[in-house]
Structure formats: structure tokens, C-alpha cells
PDB file of C-alpha atoms in Angstrom:
ATOM      1  CA  UNK V   1      94.192 110.179  91.770  1.00  0.00           C
ATOM      2  CA  UNK V   2      95.810 113.017  89.707  1.00  0.00           C
ATOM      3  CA  UNK V   3      99.562 112.702  89.461  1.00  0.00           C
ATOM      4  CA  UNK V   4     101.474 115.798  88.418  1.00  0.00           C
ATOM      5  CA  UNK V   5     104.990 115.170  89.774  1.00  0.00           C
ATOM      6  CA  UNK V   6     106.750 111.924  89.363  1.00  0.00           C
ATOM      7  CA  UNK V   7     110.303 110.946  88.448  1.00  0.00           C
ATOM      8  CA  UNK V   8     112.791 108.078  88.435  1.00  0.00           C
ATOM      9  CA  UNK V   9     114.848 108.846  91.548  1.00  0.00           C
ATOM     10  CA  UNK V  10     117.013 105.854  92.063  1.00  0.00           C
ATOM     11  CA  UNK V  11     118.258 102.810  90.060  1.00  0.00           C
ATOM     12  CA  UNK V  12     119.555 100.284  92.537  1.00  0.00           C
ATOM     13  CA  UNK V  13     121.334  96.940  92.482  1.00  0.00           C
ATOM     14  CA  UNK V  14     121.959  96.802  96.209  1.00  0.00           C
ATOM     15  CA  UNK V  15     121.053  98.362  99.483  1.00  0.00           C
ATOM     16  CA  UNK V  16     123.511 101.214  99.198  1.00  0.00           C
ATOM     17  CA  UNK V  17     121.631 102.574  96.212  1.00  0.00           C
ATOM     18  CA  UNK V  18     118.186 102.671  97.861  1.00  0.00           C
ATOM     19  CA  UNK V  19     116.606 106.043  98.557  1.00  0.00           C
ATOM     20  CA  UNK V  20     117.393 107.585 101.959  1.00  0.00           C
ATOM     21  CA  UNK V  21     113.941 108.929 102.838  1.00  0.00           C
ATOM     22  CA  UNK V  22     111.095 107.749 104.906  1.00  0.00           C
ATOM     23  CA  UNK V  23     108.550 107.503 102.107  1.00  0.00           C
ATOM     24  CA  UNK V  24     106.516 104.402 101.898  1.00  0.00           C
ATOM     25  CA  UNK V  25     107.233 102.025  99.045  1.00  0.00           C
ATOM     26  CA  UNK V  26     104.975  99.908  96.926  1.00  0.00           C
ATOM     27  CA  UNK V  27     106.786  97.190  94.954  1.00  0.00           C
ATOM     28  CA  UNK V  28     105.588  95.830  91.642  1.00  0.00           C
ATOM     29  CA  UNK V  29     106.465  92.177  90.958  1.00  0.00           C
ATOM     30  CA  UNK V  30     105.519  89.764  88.075  1.00  0.00           C
ATOM     31  CA  UNK V  31     106.940  87.568  85.432  1.00  0.00           C
ATOM     32  CA  UNK V  32     108.696  89.082  82.428  1.00  0.00           C
ATOM     33  CA  UNK V  33     106.392  90.865  80.037  1.00  0.00           C
ATOM     34  CA  UNK V  34     103.271  90.712  82.248  1.00  0.00           C
ATOM     35  CA  UNK V  35     102.889  94.518  81.950  1.00  0.00           C
ATOM     36  CA  UNK V  36     104.569  96.035  84.933  1.00  0.00           C
ATOM     37  CA  UNK V  37     105.922  99.041  83.089  1.00  0.00           C
ATOM     38  CA  UNK V  38     102.593  99.599  81.397  1.00  0.00           C
ATOM     39  CA  UNK V  39     100.815  99.440  84.824  1.00  0.00           C
ATOM     40  CA  UNK V  40     103.148 101.844  86.404  1.00  0.00           C
ATOM     41  CA  UNK V  41     102.903 104.282  83.518  1.00  0.00           C
ATOM     42  CA  UNK V  42      99.064 104.118  83.685  1.00  0.00           C
ATOM     43  CA  UNK V  43      99.042 104.691  87.353  1.00  0.00           C
ATOM     44  CA  UNK V  44     101.184 107.797  87.072  1.00  0.00           C
ATOM     45  CA  UNK V  45      99.592 109.096  83.806  1.00  0.00           C
ATOM     46  CA  UNK V  46     102.756 108.826  81.804  1.00  0.00           C
ATOM     47  CA  UNK V  47     103.399 107.031  78.512  1.00  0.00           C
ATOM     48  CA  UNK V  48     107.032 106.028  78.774  1.00  0.00           C
ATOM     49  CA  UNK V  49     108.523 106.938  82.159  1.00  0.00           C
ATOM     50  CA  UNK V  50     108.684 103.219  83.047  1.00  0.00           C
ATOM     51  CA  UNK V  51     110.323 101.766  79.915  1.00  0.00           C
ATOM     52  CA  UNK V  52     108.335  99.158  78.072  1.00  0.00           C
ATOM     53  CA  UNK V  53     109.815  96.516  75.855  1.00  0.00           C
ATOM     54  CA  UNK V  54     108.695  93.512  73.746  1.00  0.00           C
ATOM     55  CA  UNK V  55     111.698  91.676  74.995  1.00  0.00           C
ATOM     56  CA  UNK V  56     111.196  89.977  78.417  1.00  0.00           C
ATOM     57  CA  UNK V  57     113.693  90.833  81.067  1.00  0.00           C
ATOM     58  CA  UNK V  58     114.411  94.465  80.116  1.00  0.00           C
ATOM     59  CA  UNK V  59     114.267  95.653  83.742  1.00  0.00           C
ATOM     60  CA  UNK V  60     117.529  94.400  85.362  1.00  0.00           C
ATOM     61  CA  UNK V  61     117.658  96.844  88.230  1.00  0.00           C
ATOM     62  CA  UNK V  62     115.366  97.866  91.080  1.00  0.00           C
ATOM     63  CA  UNK V  63     113.866 101.251  89.906  1.00  0.00           C
ATOM     64  CA  UNK V  64     112.396 103.742  92.452  1.00  0.00           C
ATOM     65  CA  UNK V  65     109.867 106.171  91.033  1.00  0.00           C
ATOM     66  CA  UNK V  66     109.068 109.101  93.337  1.00  0.00           C
ATOM     67  CA  UNK V  67     105.311 109.792  93.134  1.00  0.00           C
ATOM     68  CA  UNK V  68     104.356 113.288  94.388  1.00  0.00           C
ATOM     69  CA  UNK V  69     106.930 112.964  97.205  1.00  0.00           C
ATOM     70  CA  UNK V  70     104.343 110.756  98.767  1.00  0.00           C
ATOM     71  CA  UNK V  71     105.474 107.237  98.008  1.00  0.00           C
ATOM     72  CA  UNK V  72     107.825 105.271  95.755  1.00  0.00           C
ATOM     73  CA  UNK V  73     106.685 102.844  93.141  1.00  0.00           C
ATOM     74  CA  UNK V  74     109.369 100.154  93.058  1.00  0.00           C
ATOM     75  CA  UNK V  75     109.724  98.323  89.830  1.00  0.00           C
ATOM     76  CA  UNK V  76     111.360  94.943  90.360  1.00  0.00           C
ATOM     77  CA  UNK V  77     113.059  92.825  87.710  1.00  0.00           C
ATOM     78  CA  UNK V  78     110.575  90.364  86.051  1.00  0.00           C
ATOM     79  CA  UNK V  79     110.953  86.647  86.729  1.00  0.00           C
ATOM     80  CA  UNK V  80     110.479  83.744  84.385  1.00  0.00           C
ATOM     81  CA  UNK V  81     111.380  83.954  80.696  1.00  0.00           C
ATOM     82  CA  UNK V  82     114.129  86.581  80.468  1.00  0.00           C
ATOM     83  CA  UNK V  83     116.834  85.604  77.941  1.00  0.00           C
ATOM     84  CA  UNK V  84     119.875  85.842  80.178  1.00  0.00           C
ATOM     85  CA  UNK V  85     122.425  83.433  81.514  1.00  0.00           C
ATOM     86  CA  UNK V  86     121.484  81.395  84.595  1.00  0.00           C
ATOM     87  CA  UNK V  87     124.045  83.203  86.748  1.00  0.00           C
ATOM     88  CA  UNK V  88     122.589  86.624  85.864  1.00  0.00           C
ATOM     89  CA  UNK V  89     119.042  85.390  86.743  1.00  0.00           C
ATOM     90  CA  UNK V  90     120.387  84.247  90.086  1.00  0.00           C
ATOM     91  CA  UNK V  91     121.838  87.609  90.621  1.00  0.00           C
ATOM     92  CA  UNK V  92     118.500  89.279  90.010  1.00  0.00           C
ATOM     93  CA  UNK V  93     116.762  86.820  92.209  1.00  0.00           C
ATOM     94  CA  UNK V  94     119.131  87.555  95.094  1.00  0.00           C
ATOM     95  CA  UNK V  95     118.755  91.267  94.452  1.00  0.00           C
ATOM     96  CA  UNK V  96     114.933  91.039  94.626  1.00  0.00           C
ATOM     97  CA  UNK V  97     115.019  88.862  97.760  1.00  0.00           C
ATOM     98  CA  UNK V  98     117.382  91.154  99.603  1.00  0.00           C
ATOM     99  CA  UNK V  99     115.185  94.096  98.896  1.00  0.00           C
ATOM    100  CA  UNK V 100     111.971  92.348  99.978  1.00  0.00           C
ATOM    101  CA  UNK V 101     113.433  91.034 103.141  1.00  0.00           C
ATOM    102  CA  UNK V 102     115.282  94.051 104.366  1.00  0.00           C
ATOM    103  CA  UNK V 103     113.313  97.119 103.289  1.00  0.00           C
ATOM    104  CA  UNK V 104     111.262  98.509 106.159  1.00  0.00           C
ATOM    105  CA  UNK V 105     109.730 101.206 104.007  1.00  0.00           C
ATOM    106  CA  UNK V 106     107.969  98.508 101.894  1.00  0.00           C
ATOM    107  CA  UNK V 107     104.191  98.505 102.711  1.00  0.00           C
ATOM    108  CA  UNK V 108     102.684  96.411  99.976  1.00  0.00           C
ATOM    109  CA  UNK V 109     103.444  94.303  96.958  1.00  0.00           C
ATOM    110  CA  UNK V 110     101.523  94.387  93.780  1.00  0.00           C
ATOM    111  CA  UNK V 111     101.792  90.942  92.138  1.00  0.00           C
ATOM    112  CA  UNK V 112     100.835  91.048  88.457  1.00  0.00           C
ATOM    113  CA  UNK V 113      99.222  88.108  86.748  1.00  0.00           C
ATOM    114  CA  UNK V 114      98.217  88.008  83.104  1.00  0.00           C
ATOM    115  CA  UNK V 115      94.418  87.548  83.196  1.00  0.00           C
ATOM    116  CA  UNK V 116      94.461  85.618  79.972  1.00  0.00           C
ATOM    117  CA  UNK V 117      96.388  82.678  81.424  1.00  0.00           C
ATOM    118  CA  UNK V 118      96.426  80.435  84.424  1.00  0.00           C
ATOM    119  CA  UNK V 119      99.133  81.574  86.906  1.00  0.00           C
ATOM    120  CA  UNK V 120     102.469  79.932  86.142  1.00  0.00           C
ATOM    121  CA  UNK V 121     104.367  77.884  88.618  1.00  0.00           C
ATOM    122  CA  UNK V 122     106.663  80.900  89.109  1.00  0.00           C
ATOM    123  CA  UNK V 123     103.654  83.001  89.847  1.00  0.00           C
ATOM    124  CA  UNK V 124     102.469  80.506  92.452  1.00  0.00           C
ATOM    125  CA  UNK V 125     105.937  80.272  93.991  1.00  0.00           C
ATOM    126  CA  UNK V 126     106.231  84.008  94.273  1.00  0.00           C
ATOM    127  CA  UNK V 127     102.800  84.350  95.821  1.00  0.00           C
ATOM    128  CA  UNK V 128     103.419  81.605  98.355  1.00  0.00           C
ATOM    129  CA  UNK V 129     106.801  83.115  99.250  1.00  0.00           C
ATOM    130  CA  UNK V 130     105.221  86.549  99.819  1.00  0.00           C
ATOM    131  CA  UNK V 131     102.459  85.018 101.948  1.00  0.00           C
ATOM    132  CA  UNK V 132     105.105  83.158 103.975  1.00  0.00           C
ATOM    133  CA  UNK V 133     106.679  86.426 104.951  1.00  0.00           C
ATOM    134  CA  UNK V 134     103.271  88.061 105.665  1.00  0.00           C
ATOM    135  CA  UNK V 135     103.440  90.792 103.098  1.00  0.00           C
ATOM    136  CA  UNK V 136     100.479  92.798 102.100  1.00  0.00           C
ATOM    137  CA  UNK V 137      99.699  91.532  98.642  1.00  0.00           C
ATOM    138  CA  UNK V 138      97.424  93.070  95.904  1.00  0.00           C
ATOM    139  CA  UNK V 139      96.912  90.858  92.877  1.00  0.00           C
ATOM    140  CA  UNK V 140      96.437  92.834  89.665  1.00  0.00           C
ATOM    141  CA  UNK V 141      95.179  90.886  86.714  1.00  0.00           C
ATOM    142  CA  UNK V 142      96.648  92.663  83.715  1.00  0.00           C
ATOM    143  CA  UNK V 143      95.555  92.915  80.087  1.00  0.00           C
ATOM    144  CA  UNK V 144      91.900  92.984  80.866  1.00  0.00           C
ATOM    145  CA  UNK V 145      91.116  94.528  77.441  1.00  0.00           C
ATOM    146  CA  UNK V 146      92.391  91.350  75.705  1.00  0.00           C
ATOM    147  CA  UNK V 147      89.418  89.364  77.005  1.00  0.00           C
ATOM    148  CA  UNK V 148      85.850  89.285  76.041  1.00  0.00           C
ATOM    149  CA  UNK V 149      83.390  90.312  78.743  1.00  0.00           C
ATOM    150  CA  UNK V 150      81.985  86.766  79.000  1.00  0.00           C
ATOM    151  CA  UNK V 151      85.512  85.381  79.745  1.00  0.00           C
ATOM    152  CA  UNK V 152      86.471  87.767  82.588  1.00  0.00           C
ATOM    153  CA  UNK V 153      84.697  86.056  85.527  1.00  0.00           C
ATOM    154  CA  UNK V 154      85.873  82.617  84.480  1.00  0.00           C
ATOM    155  CA  UNK V 155      89.491  83.724  84.232  1.00  0.00           C
ATOM    156  CA  UNK V 156      89.410  85.603  87.532  1.00  0.00           C
ATOM    157  CA  UNK V 157      88.075  82.364  89.120  1.00  0.00           C
ATOM    158  CA  UNK V 158      90.949  80.421  87.569  1.00  0.00           C
ATOM    159  CA  UNK V 159      93.574  82.881  89.073  1.00  0.00           C
ATOM    160  CA  UNK V 160      91.869  82.778  92.486  1.00  0.00           C
ATOM    161  CA  UNK V 161      91.765  79.020  92.539  1.00  0.00           C
ATOM    162  CA  UNK V 162      95.335  78.513  91.371  1.00  0.00           C
ATOM    163  CA  UNK V 163      96.710  80.926  93.979  1.00  0.00           C
ATOM    164  CA  UNK V 164      94.317  79.614  96.632  1.00  0.00           C
ATOM    165  CA  UNK V 165      93.045  83.124  97.332  1.00  0.00           C
ATOM    166  CA  UNK V 166      90.543  83.791 100.051  1.00  0.00           C
ATOM    167  CA  UNK V 167      87.429  85.900  99.309  1.00  0.00           C
ATOM    168  CA  UNK V 168      88.958  88.773 101.325  1.00  0.00           C
ATOM    169  CA  UNK V 169      92.081  88.798  99.278  1.00  0.00           C
ATOM    170  CA  UNK V 170      92.332  91.675  96.815  1.00  0.00           C
ATOM    171  CA  UNK V 171      92.281  90.963  93.098  1.00  0.00           C
ATOM    172  CA  UNK V 172      91.805  93.826  90.698  1.00  0.00           C
ATOM    173  CA  UNK V 173      91.292  93.347  86.923  1.00  0.00           C
ATOM    174  CA  UNK V 174      93.374  96.031  85.095  1.00  0.00           C
ATOM    175  CA  UNK V 175      93.827  97.356  81.648  1.00  0.00           C
ATOM    176  CA  UNK V 176      96.564  99.840  80.738  1.00  0.00           C
ATOM    177  CA  UNK V 177      94.650 100.523  77.511  1.00  0.00           C
ATOM    178  CA  UNK V 178      91.285 101.462  79.034  1.00  0.00           C
ATOM    179  CA  UNK V 179      92.571 102.386  82.470  1.00  0.00           C
ATOM    180  CA  UNK V 180      90.034 100.020  84.017  1.00  0.00           C
ATOM    181  CA  UNK V 181      91.030  99.197  87.652  1.00  0.00           C
ATOM    182  CA  UNK V 182      93.279 102.340  88.000  1.00  0.00           C
ATOM    183  CA  UNK V 183      91.168 104.164  90.493  1.00  0.00           C
ATOM    184  CA  UNK V 184      90.400 101.084  92.520  1.00  0.00           C
ATOM    185  CA  UNK V 185      94.064 100.381  92.787  1.00  0.00           C
ATOM    186  CA  UNK V 186      94.904 103.977  93.750  1.00  0.00           C
ATOM    187  CA  UNK V 187      92.216 103.790  96.473  1.00  0.00           C
ATOM    188  CA  UNK V 188      94.061 100.742  97.957  1.00  0.00           C
ATOM    189  CA  UNK V 189      97.439 102.444  97.743  1.00  0.00           C
ATOM    190  CA  UNK V 190      96.456 105.743  99.323  1.00  0.00           C
ATOM    191  CA  UNK V 191      95.304 103.803 102.403  1.00  0.00           C
ATOM    192  CA  UNK V 192      98.872 102.711 103.005  1.00  0.00           C
ATOM    193  CA  UNK V 193     100.054 106.342 102.644  1.00  0.00           C
ATOM    194  CA  UNK V 194      97.523 107.507 105.275  1.00  0.00           C
ATOM    195  CA  UNK V 195      99.434 105.351 107.838  1.00  0.00           C
ATOM    196  CA  UNK V 196     102.352 107.735 107.380  1.00  0.00           C
ATOM    197  CA  UNK V 197     100.250 110.807 108.016  1.00  0.00           C
ATOM    198  CA  UNK V 198      99.457 111.397 104.358  1.00  0.00           C
ATOM    199  CA  UNK V 199      96.046 112.675 103.068  1.00  0.00           C
ATOM    200  CA  UNK V 200      93.516 110.605 101.133  1.00  0.00           C
TER     201      UNK V 200
END
């Protein structure tokens, strides 16, 4: 997928800030510092449109990236280890929950898991919550380039077991450094766009 036109269209903290279009939306969820911004930048062939940080919890709003006037990539605040007061974390949680439960344009959720580690309890809770509400979920195992080739299959098996994934559930190993997994993920996402009359 070649991306020429993409921009940050909306920065939202509540429903009144969401885009007022009928474009489909793909949300990106994951714990803080799992690589959401890097994944988004890789998918849209940009280096720094989605801001990256070494400090967990930098994304504190819901960011809507307009991709080719075809779909929105929706960057959600990370969960887990952000250095923020408990009250602020609760506000982020409510903000994410309201978006996920109320947004009709949302067609799929990409849940990022660091391939180097067993999914955390927060990862499991998020996955089970999404399954409970019957969302379309794509698991992306980030930071693939950090593993040796002989470790990949073992670590993928650990993720599948911890999340209790079925064989039919999608898990895509991904590297923002080598772009491994980029085209496979785009292939999945374009199918959602075709439901709206878009072209593959």
C-alpha cells in the first residue's frame, strides 16, 4: 500500500471532538511504549507524524489520522505504566472506553503486544474486554527485529497461549525497523475499507 496523503485531522478527549465523516476507523491499542506510534508511522510511510517518545504515556488524547481520505487510524492512549496520577489514568480509561463503545465508524482494533515478552495482565484484560464486545481484533506482535529467528515461533506461541487465541485469530509479527508485516497488515485493513465501497 502506497500512502501519499495523510494528516492528523482531529485530537479528541470526548465525543464532540471526533471527526464528522463516514470514513471507517481502525483503532490502535496497547500498553505504553509498545510501539503504537512507530507502527502507525511505518504503515503510513512517515517518520514522525505519530509522535514517538521514550517516556511511556505520551499519548494522552485520541488522535485521528486521516489516511488518503479512505480511513482513520485512531491512536488511543497507552495503558499500563504511564507515570501519571491515578485520577488521570482513570480519565484516560474512561475516554478510551467511551470511544470504543460508542463509535459506529470503528471497524477493527489493532492490539499491539511486544513479541519479546509474555502478554501482561493488562494485555489479557484488554483482549478479553474487546472479545466480550465482539470487536474485530488484529493482534500485532511488535519489535520483531529485536528477536533472533530461532525465538520467533516460540514467542508467538506464548502470546497465542496467554491470550487463548484460536488458530483462525490473526496475529501478525511486525517490525517498524524492517517493515516486516506491513503489507500483510495493510491487506487486512483494506478489506474493511472495501465494505464501504472503497477499492482494494
